[in-house]
Amino acid sequence: MEYQPREIERKWQEFWKKNNIYRVKEDSSKPKYYVLDMFPYPSGAGLHVGHPLGYIASDIFSRYKRLCGFNVLHPMGYDAFGLPAEQYAIQTGVHPAVSTAENVKRYREQLDKLGFSFDWEREVNTSDPNYYKWTQQIFLWLFEHYYDKTANKAKPLSELTKKFEEGGSEAAQAAHSFEGSFSAEEWKGFSDKEKDEVLMSYRLAYRKVGFVNWCEELGTVLANDEVKDGRSERGGYPVIQKPMRQWALRISAYAQRMLDDLETVDFSEALKIQQRNWIGRSEGAQVFFKVENLDTSIEIFTTRPDTIFGATFMVLGPEHELVAQLTTDAQKAAVNDYLSYVESRTERDRMTDVKTVSGAFTGAYAIHPFTNTRIPIWISEYVLAGYGTGAIMAVPSDDERDNRFAKYFNLPIVAVVDQSEYPNAEMGDKVGKMINSDFLNGLEVKDAIKSILTEIELRQIGSKRINFRLRDANFSRQRYWGEPFPVKYDNTGVSHTETALPLSLPALDNFQPTKEGNSPLDRKREWVLTKDQMTRETDTMPGFAGSSWYFLRYMDPQNNAEPFSQDAVKYWQDVDLYVGGAEHAVGHLMYSRFWHKFLYDLGKVPSAEPYKKLINQGMIQGVIENIFMLKERKNGKLTFVSADRIEDYGGEDNFSEIPVYIGFVSNYGSPDSYLDSEGMEQLRNWRNEYKEAEFVTNENGRLVTHSEVGKMGKRYHNVVNPDDVVAQYGADCFRMYEMFLGPLEDSKPWNENGISGVSKFLRRFWSLYYDQNGNWIVDDTAPNSKELKALHHTIKSVNEGLETFSFNTCVSDFMKAVNELKELDCHKKSILESLVILIAPFAPFIAEELWSALGHKESILVSSTYPKHNEAFLVSDSIEYPICINGKKRAEIELPADMSQEEVKEKALSVEEIKKWLDGAEIKKVILVPKKMINIVI
RNA sequence: GCCCGGGUGGUGAAACUGGUAGACACGCAGGACUUAAAAUCCUGUAGACUGAAAGGUCUGUACGGGUUCGAUUCCCGUCCCGGGUACCA
């Protein structure tokens, strides 16, 4: 038989389907292993060659684990809610559900060709009412819980109201955004509406008025991570700050736990650091500064309470609530001018120039709590309303920004930390001795912090405090294509929950958001106004809602009574291996960890963390192949010049670079990429205006192109479709080649320069079983030691490669193995049987085919066990040691493998050549590197 | 700016906890088979020097230094590239 990948692949695809090879059931007789991919958003463009990288890796690992005896859950689904489908609907009128379904179908077809071992019966689609029913349910749970800081977990709201009834707001140690306080009696006297408002600011899913990123062009509010440089990530439209009533999730309540539990998971250190930075814990103090002549005080947060004697002025964020009250009549004009200046600046301006100093004096003074001196109160945009308390004590001697501000506005600077003993210390470093600081004088910074904290608490002007950068997640989108909130409001504005779930998205014709920025759902009045005289919430949930818990639904995808059963989650527990792109390092990963912890608090999942181990696969980039075109036409004709000849035509400045379809280019992606005469002909036919074009080639008749690495995209004419590669080389080859390309976690440009090597390898592998004429040449004779050694070396290194996710080296190991067995002319069944199992996770199709040719009736996945190496076969009879003197090789000696270290040493010293070299010199020590070398130090 | 990665042949890349750098593959060169091409197979392939040859010597992992018998690996400094982040008090 000849190796024909296409036929083999079709055959086994059918076999797997018919025999349900990939269906997985809970099975308590086997240990479980859960391998998860980040599920894709099914975009209209389909998969390109970069998408499957992670899926291939996770599939290899799943198959490997299955062959090792694990019951492996390896599902796939679609993150199907999102903006692109809705934008498409606005443009074309095609309902998002329709276009999404089409895209899903396309994705499925593409995925199927690659031979993945997904259990498609567990497919999940976040836009399916049977799925988002449970997203809505989890939202309601969040809505009906608050965070108890004493128990350090979420608790039902009923417990909170009980506490309010007993002791008012003081009785509850809870995470909240309520301002003010009330007694038990006051609570009891509150109206329903007042109670609703109070409770709202305690809920884990709550509504608040806040400044949000408003994008006029998209007509929607964006999450912080959807905004890049003050512009929308999608489309690049300007984003401004606008107050709006929004749903939010109280993720901040979980900040400390999210930070602590990072220690328990196996993520890359880089990713953990990213998450830690995002959470941004800082320890410091909250201190109150009384305002002169006013019955109010300003609350500040500082990480350097020790420098308080250097506080010579205060700065409030422009949006701080006290600004209006503090501003004196004399300063009113100046302050208002400044406020309008701040308002005129977009988020983008504020971010791009952080060096410009600006601000205004309010005219008010605060009283320094220790020195009782008057210190002026300023406002400036360098103080952010959203962080800490939105106000600072400025210590210009020890903070760079305060220093800049003080110098610019001529405010006094008092040095309080003497850093002369630390020549390398910079301003703000926590080292030095306190000066000009009353009772702190002479103390080291560290001790001064402790000392001042005690004093602050003693005088009751503040307290120790831990602050987090992590802010509550905005959970509202004014969009159609998302989960509707199961919430409605009565005519007093009190919120009520919708208990009949799912609350489905109604049909709609016009997907355009309304002018006021409301969701298109707002147009559907008969849906908005309910039978019980209430008004529905028209916002929908953001994309991260459905993706925050999908991995749990895979465990029990058809459950109609609950999101997932306790039996299922007790068996599958959590995700053992999660594979996905690093671009989700903060967004998705944070939100899903938070949801998981919440579900953990509710006792619905058994583990505090959802993902035990995470691997970030790199991106596969595109190669952009440019050709140089003269800007000026010559004799009315376009002229393309070979990249190595553009100097003859006045250099780069005279040319435009045009990205061309990579299919025309020979050796695309390599340094010597060029168009040959055929390529130039194809280029002529590519576009009408190129028909008459002139080509200036180099001496080899080639038009050298200029390649760069960039995104894969339509505009660069460099999208490589996996279907095409599979059609040409087969799925096994494609899978192995993507792994062979380099380390999984590295980003790398796609090129097909080496794919012929993998293709050749597969045919060579096949030729161990069949000769050129297609005759079966496997024999039953016993293998010799050389053959066994070759096999066991491969088993060892492939197993190691799999465990460490260096799949690229595994592919090399296979190539080496085949080369060796070819050399040995080995066609022995016992060797080849092991080899075919070994390769099965990587190239499942060829493995199945050869496995059945070896006489097995069932799939290799169910009728084989992954080979483990036998140490005995790896030990050589004799070992060749290089003998070195002071690290330099002087001789070689061949010794039996089972010799003791002492004997090896003795033998080495007795070698004639070495004796000559030593020539009576004193031997300091002899270093034996087992099985590697002998080094004599003199 | 700050925080993470990373810099190895013509190319993609290997190298276990410091132990013979460049495995494996692409490309290239030469050869075999062929009327020819494709396919396949064989040989060579870091650089320099040396030898009739087998071979030998030296230099080489961005750059400069250090620790060590021995450094791609550890330490210090410099340069460059990629990613993240942004006035976080």
PDB file of N, CA and C in Angstrom, chain A residues 344-398:
ATOM      1  N   SER A 344     -11.942  69.044  28.364  1.00  0.00           N
ATOM      2  CA  SER A 344     -11.667  69.107  26.923  1.00  0.00           C
ATOM      3  C   SER A 344     -10.644  68.057  26.502  1.00  0.00           C
ATOM      4  N   ARG A 345      -9.912  67.595  27.457  1.00  0.00           N
ATOM      5  CA  ARG A 345      -8.874  66.621  27.112  1.00  0.00           C
ATOM      6  C   ARG A 345      -9.452  65.215  27.067  1.00  0.00           C
ATOM      7  N   THR A 346      -9.165  64.546  25.969  1.00  0.00           N
ATOM      8  CA  THR A 346      -9.627  63.168  25.859  1.00  0.00           C
ATOM      9  C   THR A 346      -8.727  62.278  26.694  1.00  0.00           C
ATOM     10  N   GLU A 347      -9.183  61.090  26.893  1.00  0.00           N
ATOM     11  CA  GLU A 347      -8.389  60.099  27.602  1.00  0.00           C
ATOM     12  C   GLU A 347      -7.027  59.969  26.930  1.00  0.00           C
ATOM     13  N   ARG A 348      -7.061  60.061  25.606  1.00  0.00           N
ATOM     14  CA  ARG A 348      -5.840  59.906  24.833  1.00  0.00           C
ATOM     15  C   ARG A 348      -4.832  61.001  25.159  1.00  0.00           C
ATOM     16  N   ASP A 349      -5.298  62.240  25.203  1.00  0.00           N
ATOM     17  CA  ASP A 349      -4.402  63.346  25.543  1.00  0.00           C
ATOM     18  C   ASP A 349      -3.780  63.121  26.906  1.00  0.00           C
ATOM     19  N   ARG A 350      -4.639  62.740  27.829  1.00  0.00           N
ATOM     20  CA  ARG A 350      -4.170  62.572  29.203  1.00  0.00           C
ATOM     21  C   ARG A 350      -3.093  61.504  29.281  1.00  0.00           C
ATOM     22  N   MET A 351      -3.230  60.504  28.441  1.00  0.00           N
ATOM     23  CA  MET A 351      -2.254  59.417  28.518  1.00  0.00           C
ATOM     24  C   MET A 351      -0.972  59.743  27.792  1.00  0.00           C
ATOM     25  N   THR A 352      -1.115  60.408  26.635  1.00  0.00           N
ATOM     26  CA  THR A 352       0.087  60.644  25.836  1.00  0.00           C
ATOM     27  C   THR A 352       1.016  61.656  26.476  1.00  0.00           C
ATOM     28  N   ASP A 353       0.465  62.763  27.029  1.00  0.00           N
ATOM     29  CA  ASP A 353       1.422  63.637  27.690  1.00  0.00           C
ATOM     30  C   ASP A 353       1.222  63.613  29.190  1.00  0.00           C
ATOM     31  N   VAL A 354       2.091  62.870  29.833  1.00  0.00           N
ATOM     32  CA  VAL A 354       2.040  62.755  31.276  1.00  0.00           C
ATOM     33  C   VAL A 354       3.066  63.685  31.909  1.00  0.00           C
ATOM     34  N   LYS A 355       3.862  64.314  31.052  1.00  0.00           N
ATOM     35  CA  LYS A 355       4.931  65.167  31.563  1.00  0.00           C
ATOM     36  C   LYS A 355       4.448  66.585  31.845  1.00  0.00           C
ATOM     37  N   THR A 356       3.457  67.027  31.099  1.00  0.00           N
ATOM     38  CA  THR A 356       2.975  68.383  31.273  1.00  0.00           C
ATOM     39  C   THR A 356       2.380  68.553  32.671  1.00  0.00           C
ATOM     40  N   VAL A 357       2.802  69.616  33.334  1.00  0.00           N
ATOM     41  CA  VAL A 357       2.280  69.891  34.670  1.00  0.00           C
ATOM     42  C   VAL A 357       1.134  70.882  34.549  1.00  0.00           C
ATOM     43  N   SER A 358       0.024  70.538  35.151  1.00  0.00           N
ATOM     44  CA  SER A 358      -1.098  71.472  35.132  1.00  0.00           C
ATOM     45  C   SER A 358      -1.873  71.329  36.425  1.00  0.00           C
ATOM     46  N   GLY A 359      -2.595  72.368  36.807  1.00  0.00           N
ATOM     47  CA  GLY A 359      -3.369  72.308  38.031  1.00  0.00           C
ATOM     48  C   GLY A 359      -3.914  73.673  38.397  1.00  0.00           C
ATOM     49  N   ALA A 360      -4.687  73.710  39.472  1.00  0.00           N
ATOM     50  CA  ALA A 360      -5.230  74.987  39.927  1.00  0.00           C
ATOM     51  C   ALA A 360      -5.358  74.969  41.454  1.00  0.00           C
ATOM     52  N   PHE A 361      -5.207  76.150  42.036  1.00  0.00           N
ATOM     53  CA  PHE A 361      -5.320  76.287  43.486  1.00  0.00           C
ATOM     54  C   PHE A 361      -6.778  76.537  43.854  1.00  0.00           C
ATOM     55  N   THR A 362      -7.295  75.799  44.853  1.00  0.00           N
ATOM     56  CA  THR A 362      -8.703  75.963  45.220  1.00  0.00           C
ATOM     57  C   THR A 362      -8.925  77.160  46.137  1.00  0.00           C
ATOM     58  N   GLY A 363      -7.840  77.671  46.714  1.00  0.00           N
ATOM     59  CA  GLY A 363      -7.979  78.767  47.675  1.00  0.00           C
ATOM     60  C   GLY A 363      -8.142  78.263  49.099  1.00  0.00           C
ATOM     61  N   ALA A 364      -8.424  76.985  49.244  1.00  0.00           N
ATOM     62  CA  ALA A 364      -8.628  76.424  50.576  1.00  0.00           C
ATOM     63  C   ALA A 364      -7.326  75.876  51.150  1.00  0.00           C
ATOM     64  N   TYR A 365      -7.315  75.754  52.477  1.00  0.00           N
ATOM     65  CA  TYR A 365      -6.145  75.194  53.142  1.00  0.00           C
ATOM     66  C   TYR A 365      -6.552  74.040  54.044  1.00  0.00           C
ATOM     67  N   ALA A 366      -5.662  73.093  54.157  1.00  0.00           N
ATOM     68  CA  ALA A 366      -5.875  72.020  55.121  1.00  0.00           C
ATOM     69  C   ALA A 366      -4.944  72.247  56.296  1.00  0.00           C
ATOM     70  N   ILE A 367      -5.283  71.619  57.411  1.00  0.00           N
ATOM     71  CA  ILE A 367      -4.416  71.737  58.590  1.00  0.00           C
ATOM     72  C   ILE A 367      -3.614  70.453  58.719  1.00  0.00           C
ATOM     73  N   HIS A 368      -2.295  70.616  58.722  1.00  0.00           N
ATOM     74  CA  HIS A 368      -1.435  69.448  58.837  1.00  0.00           C
ATOM     75  C   HIS A 368      -1.666  68.774  60.191  1.00  0.00           C
ATOM     76  N   PRO A 369      -1.988  67.504  60.228  1.00  0.00           N
ATOM     77  CA  PRO A 369      -2.362  66.873  61.501  1.00  0.00           C
ATOM     78  C   PRO A 369      -1.224  66.794  62.513  1.00  0.00           C
ATOM     79  N   PHE A 370       0.019  66.927  62.083  1.00  0.00           N
ATOM     80  CA  PHE A 370       1.118  66.851  63.038  1.00  0.00           C
ATOM     81  C   PHE A 370       1.713  68.214  63.348  1.00  0.00           C
ATOM     82  N   THR A 371       1.863  69.061  62.326  1.00  0.00           N
ATOM     83  CA  THR A 371       2.523  70.347  62.555  1.00  0.00           C
ATOM     84  C   THR A 371       1.521  71.474  62.741  1.00  0.00           C
ATOM     85  N   ASN A 372       0.253  71.204  62.419  1.00  0.00           N
ATOM     86  CA  ASN A 372      -0.792  72.221  62.497  1.00  0.00           C
ATOM     87  C   ASN A 372      -0.565  73.422  61.586  1.00  0.00           C
ATOM     88  N   THR A 373       0.319  73.273  60.634  1.00  0.00           N
ATOM     89  CA  THR A 373       0.521  74.370  59.680  1.00  0.00           C
ATOM     90  C   THR A 373      -0.573  74.321  58.616  1.00  0.00           C
ATOM     91  N   ARG A 374      -0.748  75.457  57.944  1.00  0.00           N
ATOM     92  CA  ARG A 374      -1.740  75.516  56.866  1.00  0.00           C
ATOM     93  C   ARG A 374      -1.084  75.035  55.588  1.00  0.00           C
ATOM     94  N   ILE A 375      -1.693  74.124  54.922  1.00  0.00           N
ATOM     95  CA  ILE A 375      -1.119  73.709  53.641  1.00  0.00           C
ATOM     96  C   ILE A 375      -2.180  73.843  52.543  1.00  0.00           C
ATOM     97  N   PRO A 376      -1.780  74.437  51.427  1.00  0.00           N
ATOM     98  CA  PRO A 376      -2.737  74.756  50.369  1.00  0.00           C
ATOM     99  C   PRO A 376      -3.289  73.500  49.687  1.00  0.00           C
ATOM    100  N   ILE A 377      -4.522  73.576  49.247  1.00  0.00           N
ATOM    101  CA  ILE A 377      -5.171  72.465  48.547  1.00  0.00           C
ATOM    102  C   ILE A 377      -5.296  72.801  47.066  1.00  0.00           C
ATOM    103  N   TRP A 378      -4.714  71.964  46.244  1.00  0.00           N
ATOM    104  CA  TRP A 378      -4.734  72.157  44.792  1.00  0.00           C
ATOM    105  C   TRP A 378      -5.562  71.051  44.135  1.00  0.00           C
ATOM    106  N   ILE A 379      -5.887  71.278  42.875  1.00  0.00           N
ATOM    107  CA  ILE A 379      -6.431  70.170  42.084  1.00  0.00           C
ATOM    108  C   ILE A 379      -5.535  69.981  40.857  1.00  0.00           C
ATOM    109  N   SER A 380      -5.412  68.725  40.427  1.00  0.00           N
ATOM    110  CA  SER A 380      -4.620  68.447  39.229  1.00  0.00           C
ATOM    111  C   SER A 380      -5.026  67.097  38.663  1.00  0.00           C
ATOM    112  N   GLU A 381      -4.885  66.979  37.343  1.00  0.00           N
ATOM    113  CA  GLU A 381      -5.302  65.726  36.723  1.00  0.00           C
ATOM    114  C   GLU A 381      -4.310  64.592  36.950  1.00  0.00           C
ATOM    115  N   TYR A 382      -3.149  64.903  37.529  1.00  0.00           N
ATOM    116  CA  TYR A 382      -2.256  63.768  37.800  1.00  0.00           C
ATOM    117  C   TYR A 382      -2.749  62.937  38.983  1.00  0.00           C
ATOM    118  N   VAL A 383      -3.676  63.476  39.710  1.00  0.00           N
ATOM    119  CA  VAL A 383      -4.319  62.673  40.753  1.00  0.00           C
ATOM    120  C   VAL A 383      -5.611  62.104  40.183  1.00  0.00           C
ATOM    121  N   LEU A 384      -5.697  60.786  40.229  1.00  0.00           N
ATOM    122  CA  LEU A 384      -6.811  60.110  39.578  1.00  0.00           C
ATOM    123  C   LEU A 384      -7.957  59.879  40.554  1.00  0.00           C
ATOM    124  N   ALA A 385      -9.147  60.281  40.135  1.00  0.00           N
ATOM    125  CA  ALA A 385     -10.308  60.135  40.998  1.00  0.00           C
ATOM    126  C   ALA A 385     -10.584  58.670  41.327  1.00  0.00           C
ATOM    127  N   GLY A 386     -10.241  57.791  40.395  1.00  0.00           N
ATOM    128  CA  GLY A 386     -10.602  56.387  40.555  1.00  0.00           C
ATOM    129  C   GLY A 386      -9.655  55.571  41.407  1.00  0.00           C
ATOM    130  N   TYR A 387      -8.528  56.140  41.798  1.00  0.00           N
ATOM    131  CA  TYR A 387      -7.588  55.336  42.567  1.00  0.00           C
ATOM    132  C   TYR A 387      -7.469  55.863  43.988  1.00  0.00           C
ATOM    133  N   GLY A 388      -7.339  54.966  44.924  1.00  0.00           N
ATOM    134  CA  GLY A 388      -7.197  55.338  46.324  1.00  0.00           C
ATOM    135  C   GLY A 388      -8.407  56.135  46.757  1.00  0.00           C
ATOM    136  N   THR A 389      -8.168  57.326  47.299  1.00  0.00           N
ATOM    137  CA  THR A 389      -9.288  58.151  47.730  1.00  0.00           C
ATOM    138  C   THR A 389      -9.483  59.333  46.792  1.00  0.00           C
ATOM    139  N   GLY A 390      -8.680  59.381  45.728  1.00  0.00           N
ATOM    140  CA  GLY A 390      -8.788  60.484  44.772  1.00  0.00           C
ATOM    141  C   GLY A 390      -8.151  61.757  45.286  1.00  0.00           C
ATOM    142  N   ALA A 391      -7.385  61.616  46.368  1.00  0.00           N
ATOM    143  CA  ALA A 391      -6.714  62.784  46.941  1.00  0.00           C
ATOM    144  C   ALA A 391      -5.391  62.338  47.541  1.00  0.00           C
ATOM    145  N   ILE A 392      -4.407  63.240  47.505  1.00  0.00           N
ATOM    146  CA  ILE A 392      -3.103  62.886  48.074  1.00  0.00           C
ATOM    147  C   ILE A 392      -2.571  64.007  48.950  1.00  0.00           C
ATOM    148  N   MET A 393      -1.661  63.619  49.847  1.00  0.00           N
ATOM    149  CA  MET A 393      -0.826  64.630  50.479  1.00  0.00           C
ATOM    150  C   MET A 393       0.419  64.671  49.607  1.00  0.00           C
ATOM    151  N   ALA A 394       0.808  65.850  49.169  1.00  0.00           N
ATOM    152  CA  ALA A 394       1.944  65.932  48.264  1.00  0.00           C
ATOM    153  C   ALA A 394       3.226  66.113  49.047  1.00  0.00           C
ATOM    154  N   VAL A 395       4.192  65.235  48.766  1.00  0.00           N
ATOM    155  CA  VAL A 395       5.492  65.325  49.425  1.00  0.00           C
ATOM    156  C   VAL A 395       6.541  65.566  48.344  1.00  0.00           C
ATOM    157  N   PRO A 396       6.747  66.816  47.986  1.00  0.00           N
ATOM    158  CA  PRO A 396       7.590  67.112  46.822  1.00  0.00           C
ATOM    159  C   PRO A 396       9.040  66.684  46.977  1.00  0.00           C
ATOM    160  N   SER A 397       9.467  66.454  48.221  1.00  0.00           N
ATOM    161  CA  SER A 397      10.857  66.052  48.399  1.00  0.00           C
ATOM    162  C   SER A 397      11.058  64.578  48.058  1.00  0.00           C
ATOM    163  N   ASP A 398       9.980  63.815  48.086  1.00  0.00           N
ATOM    164  CA  ASP A 398      10.156  62.379  47.930  1.00  0.00           C
ATOM    165  C   ASP A 398       9.273  61.724  46.871  1.00  0.00           C
TER     166      ASP A 398
END
